[in-house]
Short mmCIF file of C-alpha atoms in Angstrom, two decimals:
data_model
loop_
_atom_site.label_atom_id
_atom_site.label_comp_id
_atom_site.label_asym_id
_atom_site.label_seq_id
_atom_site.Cartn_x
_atom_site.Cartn_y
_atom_site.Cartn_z
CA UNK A 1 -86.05 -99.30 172.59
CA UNK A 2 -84.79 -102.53 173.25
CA UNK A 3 -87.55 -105.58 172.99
CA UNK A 4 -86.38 -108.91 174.04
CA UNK A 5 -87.80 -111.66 173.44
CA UNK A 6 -87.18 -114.95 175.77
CA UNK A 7 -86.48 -117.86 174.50
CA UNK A 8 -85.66 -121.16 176.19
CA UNK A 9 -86.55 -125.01 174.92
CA UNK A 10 -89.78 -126.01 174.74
CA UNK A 11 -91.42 -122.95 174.06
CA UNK A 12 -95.11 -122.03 171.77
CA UNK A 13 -93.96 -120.71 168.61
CA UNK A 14 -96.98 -118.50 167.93
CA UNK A 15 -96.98 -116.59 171.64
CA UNK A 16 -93.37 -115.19 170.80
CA UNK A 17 -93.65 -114.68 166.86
CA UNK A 18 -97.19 -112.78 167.15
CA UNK A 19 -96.02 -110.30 169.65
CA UNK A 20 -92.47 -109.94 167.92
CA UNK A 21 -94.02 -109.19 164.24
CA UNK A 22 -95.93 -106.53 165.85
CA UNK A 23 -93.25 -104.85 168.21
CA UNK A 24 -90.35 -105.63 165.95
CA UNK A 25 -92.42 -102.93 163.20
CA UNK A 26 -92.54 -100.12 166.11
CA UNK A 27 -90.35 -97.08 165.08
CA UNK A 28 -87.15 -97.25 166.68
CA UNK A 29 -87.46 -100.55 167.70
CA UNK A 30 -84.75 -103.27 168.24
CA UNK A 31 -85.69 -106.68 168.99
CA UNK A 32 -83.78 -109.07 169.91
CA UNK A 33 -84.48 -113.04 170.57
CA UNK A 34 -82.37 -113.77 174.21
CA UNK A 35 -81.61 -117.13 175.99
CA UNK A 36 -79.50 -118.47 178.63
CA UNK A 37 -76.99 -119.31 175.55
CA UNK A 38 -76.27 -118.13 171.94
CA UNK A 39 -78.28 -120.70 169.44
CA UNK A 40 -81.26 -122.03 168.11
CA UNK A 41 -83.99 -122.99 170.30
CA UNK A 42 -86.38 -125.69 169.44
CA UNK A 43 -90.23 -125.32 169.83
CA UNK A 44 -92.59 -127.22 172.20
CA UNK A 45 -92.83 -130.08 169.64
CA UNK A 46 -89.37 -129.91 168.27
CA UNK A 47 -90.68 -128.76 164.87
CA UNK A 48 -89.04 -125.44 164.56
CA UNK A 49 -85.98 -123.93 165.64
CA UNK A 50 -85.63 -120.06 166.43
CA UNK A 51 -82.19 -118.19 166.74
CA UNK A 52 -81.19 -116.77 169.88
CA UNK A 53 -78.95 -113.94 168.84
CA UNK A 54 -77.62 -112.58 172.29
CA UNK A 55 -77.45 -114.15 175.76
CA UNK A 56 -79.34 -112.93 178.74
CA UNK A 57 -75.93 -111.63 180.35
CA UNK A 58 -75.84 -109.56 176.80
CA UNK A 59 -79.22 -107.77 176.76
CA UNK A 60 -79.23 -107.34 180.85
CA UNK A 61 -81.55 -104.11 180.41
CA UNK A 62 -83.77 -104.32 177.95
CA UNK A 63 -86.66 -101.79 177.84
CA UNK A 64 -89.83 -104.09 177.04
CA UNK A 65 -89.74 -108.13 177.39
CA UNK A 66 -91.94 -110.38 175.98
CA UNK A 67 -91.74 -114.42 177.96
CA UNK A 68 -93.90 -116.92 175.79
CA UNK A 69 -95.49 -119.80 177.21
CA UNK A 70 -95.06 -123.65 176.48
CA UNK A 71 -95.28 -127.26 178.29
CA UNK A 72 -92.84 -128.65 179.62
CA UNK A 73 -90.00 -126.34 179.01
CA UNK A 74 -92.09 -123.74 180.43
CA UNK A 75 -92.37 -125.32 183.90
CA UNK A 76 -88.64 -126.12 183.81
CA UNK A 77 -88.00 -122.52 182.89
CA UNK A 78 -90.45 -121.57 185.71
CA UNK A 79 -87.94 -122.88 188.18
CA UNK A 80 -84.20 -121.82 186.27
CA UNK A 81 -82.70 -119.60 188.40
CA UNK A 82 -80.52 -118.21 186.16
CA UNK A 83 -83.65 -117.40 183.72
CA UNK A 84 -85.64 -115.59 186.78
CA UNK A 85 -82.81 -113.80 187.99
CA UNK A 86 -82.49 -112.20 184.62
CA UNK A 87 -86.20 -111.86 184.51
CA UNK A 88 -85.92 -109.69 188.15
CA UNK A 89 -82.82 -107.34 187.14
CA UNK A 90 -84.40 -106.88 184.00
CA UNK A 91 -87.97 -106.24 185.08
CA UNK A 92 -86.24 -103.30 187.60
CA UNK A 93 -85.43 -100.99 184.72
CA UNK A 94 -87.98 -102.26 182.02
CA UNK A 95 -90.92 -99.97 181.11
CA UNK A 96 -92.69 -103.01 180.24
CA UNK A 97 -92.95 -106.61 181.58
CA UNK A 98 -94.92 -108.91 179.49
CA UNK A 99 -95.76 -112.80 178.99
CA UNK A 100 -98.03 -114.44 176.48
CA UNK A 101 -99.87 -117.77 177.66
CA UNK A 102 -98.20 -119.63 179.75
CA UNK A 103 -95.30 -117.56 180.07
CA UNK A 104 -96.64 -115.54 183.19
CA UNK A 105 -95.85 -119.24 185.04
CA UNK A 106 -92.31 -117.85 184.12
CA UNK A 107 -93.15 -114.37 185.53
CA UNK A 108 -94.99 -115.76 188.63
CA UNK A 109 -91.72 -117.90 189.53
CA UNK A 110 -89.41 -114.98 189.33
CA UNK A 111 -91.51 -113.23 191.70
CA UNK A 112 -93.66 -110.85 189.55
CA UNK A 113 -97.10 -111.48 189.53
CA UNK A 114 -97.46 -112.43 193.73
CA UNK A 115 -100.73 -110.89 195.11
CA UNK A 116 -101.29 -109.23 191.22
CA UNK A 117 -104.13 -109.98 188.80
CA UNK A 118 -103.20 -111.83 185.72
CA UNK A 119 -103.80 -114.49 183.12
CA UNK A 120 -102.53 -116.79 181.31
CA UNK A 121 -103.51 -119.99 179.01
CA UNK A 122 -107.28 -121.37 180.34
CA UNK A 123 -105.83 -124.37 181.01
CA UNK A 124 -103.39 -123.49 182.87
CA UNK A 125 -105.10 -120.95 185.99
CA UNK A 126 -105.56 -123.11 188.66
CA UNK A 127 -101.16 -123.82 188.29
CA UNK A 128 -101.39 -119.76 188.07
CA UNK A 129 -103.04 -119.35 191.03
CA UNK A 130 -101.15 -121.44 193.12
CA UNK A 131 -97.77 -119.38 192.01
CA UNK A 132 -99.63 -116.59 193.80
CA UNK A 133 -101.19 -114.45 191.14
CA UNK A 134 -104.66 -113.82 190.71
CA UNK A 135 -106.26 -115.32 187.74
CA UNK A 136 -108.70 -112.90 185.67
CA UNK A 137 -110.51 -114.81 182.14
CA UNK A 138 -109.42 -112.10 179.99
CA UNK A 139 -107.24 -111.41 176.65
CA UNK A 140 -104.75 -109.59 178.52
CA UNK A 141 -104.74 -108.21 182.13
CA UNK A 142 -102.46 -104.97 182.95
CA UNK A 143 -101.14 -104.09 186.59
CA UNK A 144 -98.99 -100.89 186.14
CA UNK A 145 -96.42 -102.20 184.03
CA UNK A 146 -97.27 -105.67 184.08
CA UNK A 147 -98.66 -107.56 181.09
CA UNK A 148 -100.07 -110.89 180.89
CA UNK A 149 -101.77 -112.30 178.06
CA UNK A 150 -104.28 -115.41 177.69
CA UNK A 151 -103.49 -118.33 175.22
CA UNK A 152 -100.93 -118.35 172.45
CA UNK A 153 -102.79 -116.41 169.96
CA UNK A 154 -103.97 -113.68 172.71
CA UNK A 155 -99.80 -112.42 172.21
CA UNK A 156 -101.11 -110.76 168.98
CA UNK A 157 -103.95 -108.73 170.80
CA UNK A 158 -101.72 -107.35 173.93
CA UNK A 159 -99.03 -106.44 171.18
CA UNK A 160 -101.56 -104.50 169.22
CA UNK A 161 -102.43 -102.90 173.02
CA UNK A 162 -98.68 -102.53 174.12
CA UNK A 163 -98.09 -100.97 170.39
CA UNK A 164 -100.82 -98.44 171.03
CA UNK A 165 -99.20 -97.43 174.64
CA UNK A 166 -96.21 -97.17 173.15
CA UNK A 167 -96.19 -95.31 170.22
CA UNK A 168 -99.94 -94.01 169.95
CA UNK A 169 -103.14 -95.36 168.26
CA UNK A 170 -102.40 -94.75 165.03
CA UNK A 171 -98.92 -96.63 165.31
CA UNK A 172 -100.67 -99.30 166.59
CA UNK A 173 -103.50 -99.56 163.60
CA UNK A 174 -101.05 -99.44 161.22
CA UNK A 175 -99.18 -101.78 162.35
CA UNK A 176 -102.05 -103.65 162.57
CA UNK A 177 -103.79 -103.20 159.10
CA UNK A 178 -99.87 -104.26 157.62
CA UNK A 179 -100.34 -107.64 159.10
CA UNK A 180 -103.98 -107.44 157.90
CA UNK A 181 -105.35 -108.50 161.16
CA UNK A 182 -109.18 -108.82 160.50
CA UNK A 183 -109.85 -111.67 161.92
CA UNK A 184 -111.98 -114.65 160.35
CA UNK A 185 -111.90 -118.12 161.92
CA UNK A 186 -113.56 -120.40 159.90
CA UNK A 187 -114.78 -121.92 163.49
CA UNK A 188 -116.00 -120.33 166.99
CA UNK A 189 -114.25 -122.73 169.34
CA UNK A 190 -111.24 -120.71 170.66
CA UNK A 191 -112.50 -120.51 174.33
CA UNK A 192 -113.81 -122.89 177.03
CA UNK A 193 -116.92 -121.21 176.92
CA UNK A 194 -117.24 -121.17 173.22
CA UNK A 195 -116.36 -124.79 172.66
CA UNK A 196 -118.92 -127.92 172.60
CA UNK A 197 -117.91 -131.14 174.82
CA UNK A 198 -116.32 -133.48 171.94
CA UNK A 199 -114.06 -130.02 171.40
CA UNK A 200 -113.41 -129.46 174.92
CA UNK A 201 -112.82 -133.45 175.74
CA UNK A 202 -110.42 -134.10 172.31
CA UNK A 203 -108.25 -130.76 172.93
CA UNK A 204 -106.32 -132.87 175.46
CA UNK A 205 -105.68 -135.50 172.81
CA UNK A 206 -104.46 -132.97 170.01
CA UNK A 207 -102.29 -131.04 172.89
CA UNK A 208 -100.25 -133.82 174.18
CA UNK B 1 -98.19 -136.03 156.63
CA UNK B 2 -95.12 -134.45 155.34
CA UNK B 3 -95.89 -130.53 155.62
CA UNK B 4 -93.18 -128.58 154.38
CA UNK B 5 -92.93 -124.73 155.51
CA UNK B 6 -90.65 -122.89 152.97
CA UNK B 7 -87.79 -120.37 154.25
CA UNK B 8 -86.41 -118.02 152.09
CA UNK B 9 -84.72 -115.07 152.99
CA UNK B 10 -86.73 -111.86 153.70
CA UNK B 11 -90.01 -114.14 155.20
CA UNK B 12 -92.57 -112.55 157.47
CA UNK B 13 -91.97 -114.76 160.75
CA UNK B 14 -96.03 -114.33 161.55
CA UNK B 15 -97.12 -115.87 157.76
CA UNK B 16 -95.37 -119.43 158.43
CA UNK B 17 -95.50 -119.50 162.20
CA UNK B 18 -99.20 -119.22 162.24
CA UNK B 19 -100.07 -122.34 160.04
CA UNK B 20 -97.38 -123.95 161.30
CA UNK B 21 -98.69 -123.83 165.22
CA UNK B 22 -101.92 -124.99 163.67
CA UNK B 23 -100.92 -127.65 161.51
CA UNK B 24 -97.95 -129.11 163.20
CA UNK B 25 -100.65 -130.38 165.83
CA UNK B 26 -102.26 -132.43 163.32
CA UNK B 27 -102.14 -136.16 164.07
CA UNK B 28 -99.85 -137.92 161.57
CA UNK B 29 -98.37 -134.55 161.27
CA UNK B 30 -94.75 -134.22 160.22
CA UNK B 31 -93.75 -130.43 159.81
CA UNK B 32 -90.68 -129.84 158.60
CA UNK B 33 -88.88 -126.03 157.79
CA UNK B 34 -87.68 -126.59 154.36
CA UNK B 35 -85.00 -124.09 152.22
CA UNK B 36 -82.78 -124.19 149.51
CA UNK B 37 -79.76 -124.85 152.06
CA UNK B 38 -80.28 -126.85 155.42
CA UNK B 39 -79.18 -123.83 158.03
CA UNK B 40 -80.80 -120.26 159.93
CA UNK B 41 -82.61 -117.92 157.31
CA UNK B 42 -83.40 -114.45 158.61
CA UNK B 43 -86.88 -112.46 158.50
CA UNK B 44 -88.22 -109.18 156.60
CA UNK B 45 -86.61 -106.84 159.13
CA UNK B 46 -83.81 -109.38 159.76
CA UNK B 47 -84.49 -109.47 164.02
CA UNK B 48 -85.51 -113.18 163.82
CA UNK B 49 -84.19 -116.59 162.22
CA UNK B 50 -85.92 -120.15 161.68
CA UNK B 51 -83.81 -122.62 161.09
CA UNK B 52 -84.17 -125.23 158.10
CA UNK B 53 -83.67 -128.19 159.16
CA UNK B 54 -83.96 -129.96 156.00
CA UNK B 55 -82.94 -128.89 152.36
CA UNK B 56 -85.54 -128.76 149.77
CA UNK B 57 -84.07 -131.65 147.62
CA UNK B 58 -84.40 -133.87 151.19
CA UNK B 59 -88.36 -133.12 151.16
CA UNK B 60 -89.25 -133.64 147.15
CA UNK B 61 -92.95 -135.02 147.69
CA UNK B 62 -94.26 -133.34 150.91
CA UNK B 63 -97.87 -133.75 151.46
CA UNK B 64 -98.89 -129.91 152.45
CA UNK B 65 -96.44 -126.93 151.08
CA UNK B 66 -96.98 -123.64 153.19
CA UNK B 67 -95.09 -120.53 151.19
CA UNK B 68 -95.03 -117.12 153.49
CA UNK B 69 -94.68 -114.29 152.06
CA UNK B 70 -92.44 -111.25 152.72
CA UNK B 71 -91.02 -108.03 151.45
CA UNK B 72 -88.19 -107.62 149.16
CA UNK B 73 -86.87 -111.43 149.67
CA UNK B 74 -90.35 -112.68 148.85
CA UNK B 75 -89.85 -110.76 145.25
CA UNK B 76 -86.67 -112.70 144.32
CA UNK B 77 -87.81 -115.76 145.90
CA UNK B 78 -90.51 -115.85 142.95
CA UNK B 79 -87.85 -115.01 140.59
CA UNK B 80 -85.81 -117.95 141.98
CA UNK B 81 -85.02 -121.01 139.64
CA UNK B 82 -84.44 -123.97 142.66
CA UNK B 83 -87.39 -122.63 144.36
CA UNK B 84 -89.57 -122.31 141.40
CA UNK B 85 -88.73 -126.13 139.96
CA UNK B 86 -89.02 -127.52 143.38
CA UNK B 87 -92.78 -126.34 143.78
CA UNK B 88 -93.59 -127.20 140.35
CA UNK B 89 -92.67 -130.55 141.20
CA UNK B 90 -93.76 -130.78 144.68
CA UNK B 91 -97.23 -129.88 143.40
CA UNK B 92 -97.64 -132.75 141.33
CA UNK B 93 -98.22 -134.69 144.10
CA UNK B 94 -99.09 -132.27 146.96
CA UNK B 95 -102.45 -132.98 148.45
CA UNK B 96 -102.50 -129.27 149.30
CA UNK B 97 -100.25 -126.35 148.34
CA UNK B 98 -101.05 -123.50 149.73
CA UNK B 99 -99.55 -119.93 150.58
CA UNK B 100 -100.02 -116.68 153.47
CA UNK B 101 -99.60 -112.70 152.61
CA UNK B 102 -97.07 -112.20 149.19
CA UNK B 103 -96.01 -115.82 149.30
CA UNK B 104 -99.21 -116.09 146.55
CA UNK B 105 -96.49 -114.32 144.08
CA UNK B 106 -94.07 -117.37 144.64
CA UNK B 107 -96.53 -119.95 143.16
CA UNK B 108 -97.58 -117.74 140.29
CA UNK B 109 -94.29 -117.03 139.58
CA UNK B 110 -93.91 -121.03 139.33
CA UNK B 111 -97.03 -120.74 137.02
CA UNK B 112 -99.50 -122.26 139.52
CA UNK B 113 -101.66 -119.74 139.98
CA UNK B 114 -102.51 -118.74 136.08
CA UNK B 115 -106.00 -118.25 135.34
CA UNK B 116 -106.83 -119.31 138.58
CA UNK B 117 -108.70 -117.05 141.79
CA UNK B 118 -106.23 -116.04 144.38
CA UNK B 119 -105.52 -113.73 147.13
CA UNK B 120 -102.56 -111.85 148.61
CA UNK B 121 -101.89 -109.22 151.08
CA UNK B 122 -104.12 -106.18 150.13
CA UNK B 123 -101.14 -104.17 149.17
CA UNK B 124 -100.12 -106.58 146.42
CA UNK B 125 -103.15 -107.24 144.54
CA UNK B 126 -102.12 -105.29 141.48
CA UNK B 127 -98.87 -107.17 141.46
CA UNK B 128 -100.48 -110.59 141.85
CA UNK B 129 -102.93 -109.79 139.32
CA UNK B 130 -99.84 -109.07 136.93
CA UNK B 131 -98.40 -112.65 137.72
CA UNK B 132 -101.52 -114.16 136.13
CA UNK B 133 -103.93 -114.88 139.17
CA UNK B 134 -107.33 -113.16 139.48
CA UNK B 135 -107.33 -111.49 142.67
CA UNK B 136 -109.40 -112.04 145.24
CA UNK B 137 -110.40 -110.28 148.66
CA UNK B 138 -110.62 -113.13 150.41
CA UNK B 139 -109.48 -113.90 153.74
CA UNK B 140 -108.32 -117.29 151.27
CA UNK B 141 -109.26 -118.69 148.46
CA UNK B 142 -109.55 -122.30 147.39
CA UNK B 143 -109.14 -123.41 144.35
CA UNK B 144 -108.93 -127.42 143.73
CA UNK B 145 -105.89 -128.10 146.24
CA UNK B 146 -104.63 -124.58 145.95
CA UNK B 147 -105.03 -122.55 148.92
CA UNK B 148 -104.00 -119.15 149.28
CA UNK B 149 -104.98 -116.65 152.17
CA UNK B 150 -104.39 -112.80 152.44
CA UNK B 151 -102.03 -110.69 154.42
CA UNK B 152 -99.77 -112.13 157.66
CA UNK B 153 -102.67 -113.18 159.93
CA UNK B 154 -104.64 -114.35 157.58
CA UNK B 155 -103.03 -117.68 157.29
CA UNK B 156 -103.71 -118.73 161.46
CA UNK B 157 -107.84 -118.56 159.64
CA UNK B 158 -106.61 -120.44 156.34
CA UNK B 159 -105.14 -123.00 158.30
CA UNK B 160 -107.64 -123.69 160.38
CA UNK B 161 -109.75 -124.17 157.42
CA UNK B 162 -107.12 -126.56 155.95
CA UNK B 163 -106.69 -128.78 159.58
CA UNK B 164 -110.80 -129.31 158.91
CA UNK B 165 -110.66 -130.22 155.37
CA UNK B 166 -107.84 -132.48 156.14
CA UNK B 167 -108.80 -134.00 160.04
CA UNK B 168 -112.37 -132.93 160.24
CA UNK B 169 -114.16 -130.17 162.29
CA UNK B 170 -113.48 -131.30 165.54
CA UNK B 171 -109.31 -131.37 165.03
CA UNK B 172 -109.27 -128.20 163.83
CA UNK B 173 -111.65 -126.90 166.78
CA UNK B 174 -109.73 -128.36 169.37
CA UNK B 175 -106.45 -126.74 167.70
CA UNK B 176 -108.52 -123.84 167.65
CA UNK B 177 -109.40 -123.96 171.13
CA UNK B 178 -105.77 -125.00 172.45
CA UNK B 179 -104.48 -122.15 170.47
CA UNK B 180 -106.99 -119.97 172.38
CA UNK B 181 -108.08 -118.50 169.17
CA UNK B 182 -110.85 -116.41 170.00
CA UNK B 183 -109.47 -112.85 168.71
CA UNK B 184 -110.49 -109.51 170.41
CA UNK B 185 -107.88 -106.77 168.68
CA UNK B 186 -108.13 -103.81 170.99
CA UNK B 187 -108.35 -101.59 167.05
CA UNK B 188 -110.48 -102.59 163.92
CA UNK B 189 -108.00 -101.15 161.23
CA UNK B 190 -107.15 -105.13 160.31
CA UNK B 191 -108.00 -104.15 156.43
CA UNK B 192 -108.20 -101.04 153.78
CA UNK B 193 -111.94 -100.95 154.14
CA UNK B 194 -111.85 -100.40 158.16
CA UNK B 195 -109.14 -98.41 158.86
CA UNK B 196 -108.91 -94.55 158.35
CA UNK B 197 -107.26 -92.54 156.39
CA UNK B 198 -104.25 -91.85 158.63
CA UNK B 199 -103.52 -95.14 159.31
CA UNK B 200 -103.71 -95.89 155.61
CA UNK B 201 -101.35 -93.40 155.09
CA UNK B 202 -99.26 -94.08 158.14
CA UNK B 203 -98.86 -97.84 156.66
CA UNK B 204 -96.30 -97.17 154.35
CA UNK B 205 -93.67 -95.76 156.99
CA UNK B 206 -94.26 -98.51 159.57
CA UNK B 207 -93.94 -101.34 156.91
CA UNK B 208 -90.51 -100.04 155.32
#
């Protein structure tokens, strides 16, 4: 089972590493970390570089991928033809067609999500919407074999989801109590509706 | 704020990517990837590489040190000499040094951690305990300027915890929030106590 994972510069560290540390541990998987070229990619603030082991021409049918989401790189990747063609050949033969945060902006340009339900980061739905997908507020939204998850950390729940389709419930738990995810945020903030008005008015400021 | 995120060989991508997306957005923040040798280090299962972009003699007196943890890597990584002399000095005049999952075994095994409450990932309690710490279940544990949280996911909650202590409550709530940190797992097997017996036994063949 071949899981790859998009990369392309500019992306959100988290929404590719949380889905990857739980699909990477599925038996038989082999993940692998695809871009237009061979090389490190750097993050959406230039902190961090990832490796992109094979091209896109390289890993033309993989069986699950995952497309994380970003700023500005992700609108740019939104409209590079040579990233959404991939994205359509690919999604053909895939069993599973997935995008964390703002990633389904990547989906929705190649084509994917028109007329569908989906999400992607809160901030982001009305530019959603106006690629032609339907936005839904939820963690992740499935249509057939579709994925799209919410906000950066949301990756980590649809993994844990796409884990259990996959390879079965207990698969999935395991996988889940080896990265010891039991939540415990030391704050309540991490939605719109959650958040108080100095939170919701300074996010901008802290997310430049 | 210099915040150095330690590679070794053998990491768990999830342990530093998860501070790192919350701390990197820190203002003043200046995260850098630090490891032995400036260059691409490979994960646990050896699917993913970060790069280091700076050696650790370039980043001597960082502000913040993040240590992941990991499987086999993460073992001689506490056993390692450079490693171990260049925390032990880094901590004299760290403002926080903290650690995610089995990285806890690194900074006992650079005597930091003797005599002193810590956590790990639930699977190596026994072993941290024989390193000199007092285990804790803890989703972290603070202890002066030592921080050190429990298994993979658990450091996204430590640092959130740290990016209040360090910028206040409404930083680390709007990181929170731009993160979209507002967890709904689709299982509740995130910890010994929760999940069931199979999965406890299934654990040991996912996580090889």
């Amino acid at each position: 089972m071949k899981i790859a994972f998009l990369l392309y510069r500019g992306f959100t560290a988290l929404d590719i590493v949380g889905p990857f540390d739980v699909l990477s541990r599925l038996p038989g998987a082999d993940a692998v970390f695809v871009a237009k070229q061979v090389g490190p990619y750097g993050n959406d603030n230039d902190r961090l570089s990832i490796v992109a082991r094979s091209s896109l021409q390289e890993v033309a049918r993989p069986d699950v991928v995952v497309v994380p989401g970003g700023t500005a790189g992700t609108r740019e990747a939104a409209e590079d033809g040579e990233i959404l063609a991939w994205l359509r050949q690919a999604h053909e033969t895939t069993t599973w067609t997935t995008s964390v945060c703002t990633g389904s902006l990547v989906l929705a340009g190649a084509g994917l999500l028109t007329g569908l339900e989906a999400t992607t980061h809160w901030a982001a739905q009305g530019e959603l919407q106006r690629r032609g997908a339907i936005y839904r507020s939820e963690r992740w939204v499935q249509q057939g074999k579709i994925v799209t998850a919410a906000g950066v950390s949301a990756g980590i729940d649809m993994a844990l989801f796409l884990a259990g389709q996959i390879a079965g419930d207990t698969a999935a738990q395991s996988i889940q109590l080896g990265l010891e995810y039991d939540p415990s945020p030391p704050y309540h903030s991490g939605s719109p509706a959650k958040a108080s008005e100095d939170v919701l008015a300074a996010v901008g400021s802290v997310f430049r």
